[in-house]
CSV table of C-alpha atoms in Angstrom, one decimal:
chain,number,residue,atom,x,y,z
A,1,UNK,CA,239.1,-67.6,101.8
A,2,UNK,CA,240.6,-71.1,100.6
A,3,UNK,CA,243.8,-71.3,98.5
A,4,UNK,CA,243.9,-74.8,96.6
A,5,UNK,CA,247.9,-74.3,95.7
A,6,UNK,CA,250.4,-76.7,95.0
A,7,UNK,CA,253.9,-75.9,96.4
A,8,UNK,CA,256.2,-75.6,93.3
A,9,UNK,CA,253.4,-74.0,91.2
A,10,UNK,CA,254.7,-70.6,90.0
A,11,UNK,CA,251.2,-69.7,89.4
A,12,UNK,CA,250.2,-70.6,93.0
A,13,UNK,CA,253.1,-68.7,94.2
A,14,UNK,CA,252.3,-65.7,92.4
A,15,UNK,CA,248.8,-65.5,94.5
A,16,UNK,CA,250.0,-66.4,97.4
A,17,UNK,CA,252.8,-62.9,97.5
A,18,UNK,CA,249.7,-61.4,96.7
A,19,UNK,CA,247.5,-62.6,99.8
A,20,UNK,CA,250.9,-62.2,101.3
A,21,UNK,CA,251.0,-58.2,100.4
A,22,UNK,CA,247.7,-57.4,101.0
A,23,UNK,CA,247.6,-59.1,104.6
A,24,UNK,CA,244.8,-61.3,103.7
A,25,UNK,CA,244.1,-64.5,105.6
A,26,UNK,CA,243.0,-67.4,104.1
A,27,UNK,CA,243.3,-71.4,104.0
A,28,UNK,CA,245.9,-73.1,102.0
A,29,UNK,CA,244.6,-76.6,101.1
A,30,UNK,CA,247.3,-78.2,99.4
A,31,UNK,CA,246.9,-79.9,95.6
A,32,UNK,CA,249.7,-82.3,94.7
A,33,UNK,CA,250.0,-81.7,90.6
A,34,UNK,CA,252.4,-84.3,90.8
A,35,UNK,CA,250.1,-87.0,91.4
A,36,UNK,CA,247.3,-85.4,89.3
A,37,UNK,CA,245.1,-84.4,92.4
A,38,UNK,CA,243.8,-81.4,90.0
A,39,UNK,CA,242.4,-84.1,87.3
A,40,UNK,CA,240.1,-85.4,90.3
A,41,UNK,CA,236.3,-85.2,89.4
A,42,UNK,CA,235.4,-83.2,92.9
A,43,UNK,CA,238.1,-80.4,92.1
A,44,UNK,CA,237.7,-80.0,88.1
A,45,UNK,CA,234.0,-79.5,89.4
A,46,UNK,CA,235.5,-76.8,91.6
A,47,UNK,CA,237.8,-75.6,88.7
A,48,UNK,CA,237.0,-76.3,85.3
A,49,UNK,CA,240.7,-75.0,84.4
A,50,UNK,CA,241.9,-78.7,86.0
A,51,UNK,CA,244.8,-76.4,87.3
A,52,UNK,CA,246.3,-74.5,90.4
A,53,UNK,CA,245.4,-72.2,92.1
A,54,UNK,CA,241.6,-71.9,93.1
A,55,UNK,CA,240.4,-69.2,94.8
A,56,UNK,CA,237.1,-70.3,97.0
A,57,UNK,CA,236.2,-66.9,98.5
A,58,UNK,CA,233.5,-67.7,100.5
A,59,UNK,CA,231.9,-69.7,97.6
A,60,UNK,CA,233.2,-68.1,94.8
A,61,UNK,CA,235.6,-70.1,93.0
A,62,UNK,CA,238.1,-68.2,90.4
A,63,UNK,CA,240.9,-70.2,88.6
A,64,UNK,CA,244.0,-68.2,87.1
A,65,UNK,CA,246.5,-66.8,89.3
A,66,UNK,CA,246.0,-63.3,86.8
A,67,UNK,CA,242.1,-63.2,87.5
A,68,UNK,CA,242.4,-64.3,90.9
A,69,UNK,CA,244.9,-61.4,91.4
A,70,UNK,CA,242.9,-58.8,89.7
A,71,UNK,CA,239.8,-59.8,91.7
A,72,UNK,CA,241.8,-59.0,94.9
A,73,UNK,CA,242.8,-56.2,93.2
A,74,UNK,CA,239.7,-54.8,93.0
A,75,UNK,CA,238.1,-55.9,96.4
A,76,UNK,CA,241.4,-55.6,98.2
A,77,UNK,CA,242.7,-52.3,96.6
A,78,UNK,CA,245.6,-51.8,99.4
A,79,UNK,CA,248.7,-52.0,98.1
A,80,UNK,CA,247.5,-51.9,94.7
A,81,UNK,CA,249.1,-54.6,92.2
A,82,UNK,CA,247.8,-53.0,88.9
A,83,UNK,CA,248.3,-49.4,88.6
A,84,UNK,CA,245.7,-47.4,87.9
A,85,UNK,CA,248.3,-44.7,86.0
A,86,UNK,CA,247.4,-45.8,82.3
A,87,UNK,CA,251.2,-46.0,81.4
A,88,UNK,CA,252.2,-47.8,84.1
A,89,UNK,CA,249.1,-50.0,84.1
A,90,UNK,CA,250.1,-51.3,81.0
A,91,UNK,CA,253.7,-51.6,81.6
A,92,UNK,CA,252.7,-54.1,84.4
A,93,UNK,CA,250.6,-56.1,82.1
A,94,UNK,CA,253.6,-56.2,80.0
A,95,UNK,CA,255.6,-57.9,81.9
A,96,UNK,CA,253.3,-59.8,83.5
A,97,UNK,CA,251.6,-61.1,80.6
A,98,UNK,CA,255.3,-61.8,78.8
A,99,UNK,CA,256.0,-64.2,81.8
A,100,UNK,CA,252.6,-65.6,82.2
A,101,UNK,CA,251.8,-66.3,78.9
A,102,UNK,CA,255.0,-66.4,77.1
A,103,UNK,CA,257.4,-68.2,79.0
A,104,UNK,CA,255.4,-69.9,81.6
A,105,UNK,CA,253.3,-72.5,79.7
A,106,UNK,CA,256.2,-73.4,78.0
A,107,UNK,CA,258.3,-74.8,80.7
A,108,UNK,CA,255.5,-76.0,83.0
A,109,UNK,CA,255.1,-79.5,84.8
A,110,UNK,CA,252.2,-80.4,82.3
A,111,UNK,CA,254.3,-78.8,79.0
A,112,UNK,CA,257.3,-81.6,80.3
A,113,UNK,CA,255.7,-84.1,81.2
A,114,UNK,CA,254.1,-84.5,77.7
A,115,UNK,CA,257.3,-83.8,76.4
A,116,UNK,CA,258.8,-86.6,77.8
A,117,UNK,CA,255.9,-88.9,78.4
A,118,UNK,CA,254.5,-88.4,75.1
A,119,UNK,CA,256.7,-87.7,72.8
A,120,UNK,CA,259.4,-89.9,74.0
A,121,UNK,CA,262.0,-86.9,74.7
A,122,UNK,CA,265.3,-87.6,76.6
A,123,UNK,CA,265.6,-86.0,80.1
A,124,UNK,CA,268.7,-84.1,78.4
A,125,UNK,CA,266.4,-82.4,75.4
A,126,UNK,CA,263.7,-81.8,77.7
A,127,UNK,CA,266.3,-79.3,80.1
A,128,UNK,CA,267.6,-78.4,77.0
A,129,UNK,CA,263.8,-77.3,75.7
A,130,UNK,CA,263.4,-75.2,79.3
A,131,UNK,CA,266.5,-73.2,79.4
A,132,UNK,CA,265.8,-72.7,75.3
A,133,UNK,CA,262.2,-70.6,76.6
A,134,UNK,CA,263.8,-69.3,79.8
A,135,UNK,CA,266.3,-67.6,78.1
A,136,UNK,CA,264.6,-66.4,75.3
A,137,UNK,CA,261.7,-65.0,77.7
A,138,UNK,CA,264.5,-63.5,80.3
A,139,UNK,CA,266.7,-61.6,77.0
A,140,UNK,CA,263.0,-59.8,76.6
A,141,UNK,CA,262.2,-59.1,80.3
A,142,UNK,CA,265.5,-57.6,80.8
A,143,UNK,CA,265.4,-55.2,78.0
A,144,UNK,CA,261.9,-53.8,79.5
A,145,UNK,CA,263.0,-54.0,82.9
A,146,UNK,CA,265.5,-51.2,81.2
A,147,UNK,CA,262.8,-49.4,79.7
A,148,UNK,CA,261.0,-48.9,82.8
A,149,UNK,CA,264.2,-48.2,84.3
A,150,UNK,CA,263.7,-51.0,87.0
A,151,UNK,CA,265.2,-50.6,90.6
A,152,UNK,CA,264.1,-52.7,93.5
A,153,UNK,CA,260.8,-53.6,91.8
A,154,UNK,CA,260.3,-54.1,87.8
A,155,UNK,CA,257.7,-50.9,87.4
A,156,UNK,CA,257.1,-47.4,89.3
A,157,UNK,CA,259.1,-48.4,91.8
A,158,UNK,CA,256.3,-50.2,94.1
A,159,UNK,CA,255.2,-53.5,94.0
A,160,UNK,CA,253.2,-54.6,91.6
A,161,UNK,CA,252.1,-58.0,89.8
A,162,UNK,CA,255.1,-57.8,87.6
A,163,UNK,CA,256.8,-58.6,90.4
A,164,UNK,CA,254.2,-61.4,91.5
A,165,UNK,CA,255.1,-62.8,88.1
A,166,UNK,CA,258.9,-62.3,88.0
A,167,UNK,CA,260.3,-63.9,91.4
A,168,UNK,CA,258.4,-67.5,90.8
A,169,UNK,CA,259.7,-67.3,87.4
A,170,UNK,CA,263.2,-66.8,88.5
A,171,UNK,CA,263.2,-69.6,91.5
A,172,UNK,CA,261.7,-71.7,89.1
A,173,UNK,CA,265.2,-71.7,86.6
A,174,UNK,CA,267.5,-71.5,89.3
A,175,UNK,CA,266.1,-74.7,90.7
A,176,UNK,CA,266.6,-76.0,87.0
A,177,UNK,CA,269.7,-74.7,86.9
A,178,UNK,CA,269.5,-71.9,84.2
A,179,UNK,CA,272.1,-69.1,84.4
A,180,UNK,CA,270.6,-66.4,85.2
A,181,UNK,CA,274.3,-64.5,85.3
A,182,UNK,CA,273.4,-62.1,82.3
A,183,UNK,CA,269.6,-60.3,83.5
A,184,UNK,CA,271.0,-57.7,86.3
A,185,UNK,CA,268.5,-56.1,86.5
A,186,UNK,CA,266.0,-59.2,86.7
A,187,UNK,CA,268.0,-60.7,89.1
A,188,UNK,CA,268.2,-57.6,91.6
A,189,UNK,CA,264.1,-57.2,91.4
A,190,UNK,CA,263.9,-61.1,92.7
A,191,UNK,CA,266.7,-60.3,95.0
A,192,UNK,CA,264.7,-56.9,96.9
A,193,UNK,CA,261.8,-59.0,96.8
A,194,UNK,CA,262.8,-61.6,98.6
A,195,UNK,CA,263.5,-59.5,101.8
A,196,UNK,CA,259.8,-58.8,102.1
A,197,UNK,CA,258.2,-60.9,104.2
A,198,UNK,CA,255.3,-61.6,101.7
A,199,UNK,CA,257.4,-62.6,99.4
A,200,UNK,CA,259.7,-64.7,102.3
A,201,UNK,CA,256.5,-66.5,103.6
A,202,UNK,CA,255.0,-67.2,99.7
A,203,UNK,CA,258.3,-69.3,98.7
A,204,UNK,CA,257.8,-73.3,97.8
A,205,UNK,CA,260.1,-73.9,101.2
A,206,UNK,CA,257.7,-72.2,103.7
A,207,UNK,CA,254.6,-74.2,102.5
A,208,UNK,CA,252.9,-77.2,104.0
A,209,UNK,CA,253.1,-79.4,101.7
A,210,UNK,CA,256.6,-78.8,100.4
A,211,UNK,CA,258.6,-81.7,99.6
A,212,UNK,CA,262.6,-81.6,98.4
């Protein structure tokens, strides 16, 4: 399998934990966003999305960290990532889908950049516009993190995509420089998962093309 990821991608970090967890190996072949390697002809042939990650698994290509996931889901059920428990199944999505689709395209590289490239918004307004969404999404994912009655990981007390979701999320406004002081029990999910070593070897700082 090839990973096209870029470093700092929270949605290429989500699939990389979850190569990481289920002991897959694969290929990373790096995508730099930041010069707009994804807009490339040759890759938005690959993935129509013009996003990371791709997923080329042995000529299959999937786009979207969630569908890449659930594919490996369901060809790589060990550990399991989406519970097959109804209830808890959908608590997973839950939270999962609040970060993904809530919070996430709001405070992406693309989101900014048109912010301030577009739209002509100061560099103060646009930080101003990403801890707005962070906190906003983080008061919600801390009040279901107490309805599932969260411990090391957000549901059931396994890993699960909830927690593929939450700890990119979470480096993602500490490097802006959100405080994060007030979600507890947000904060000690991305803190247990960080000792495992999937989690460990998917951070931006252990990949090949990170750059400070």
């Amino acid at each position: 399998m090839d990973l096209y990821s870029f470093f700092n991608s929270s949605t290429s970090y989500r699939v990389r934990i979850a190569l990481g967890l289920k002991n897959l190996d694969f290929t990373l072949k790096p995508v730099n966003i930041r010069v707009m390697e994804h807009k490339e002809p040759g890759y938005v042939a690959k993935n129509p999305g013009a996003s990371v990650p791709l997923l080329d698994d042995d000529g299959f290509e999937l786009g979207q960290s969630l569908a890449i996931i659930d594919y490996l889901d369901a060809k790589y059920p060990e550990p399991r990532l989406i519970p097959q428990d109804l209830r808890q199944r959908a608590r997973v999505l839950e939270i999962a889908n609040l970060i993904s689709c809530d919070m996430h395209p709001l405070n992406n590289l693309r989101a900014l950049r048109y912010l301030v490239k577009e739209l002509g918004v100061s560099e103060e307004a646009k930080n101003d516009w990403y801890k707005h969404w962070i906190a906003e999404g983080f008061q919600s994912l801390e009040k279901m993190l107490e309805r599932t009655n969260s411990g090391d990981f957000c549901v059931g007390g396994q890993v699960s995509l909830a927690d593929c979701c939450l700890v990119p999320q979470v480096a993602n406004a500490s490097r802006m420089g959100c405080d994060l002081s007030a979600y507890p029990r947000v904060l000690a999910v991305y803190e247990h998962c960080n000792t495992l070593p999937a989690f460990q070897q998917a951070a931006p700082a252990q990949q090949p093309d990170f750059q400070k």
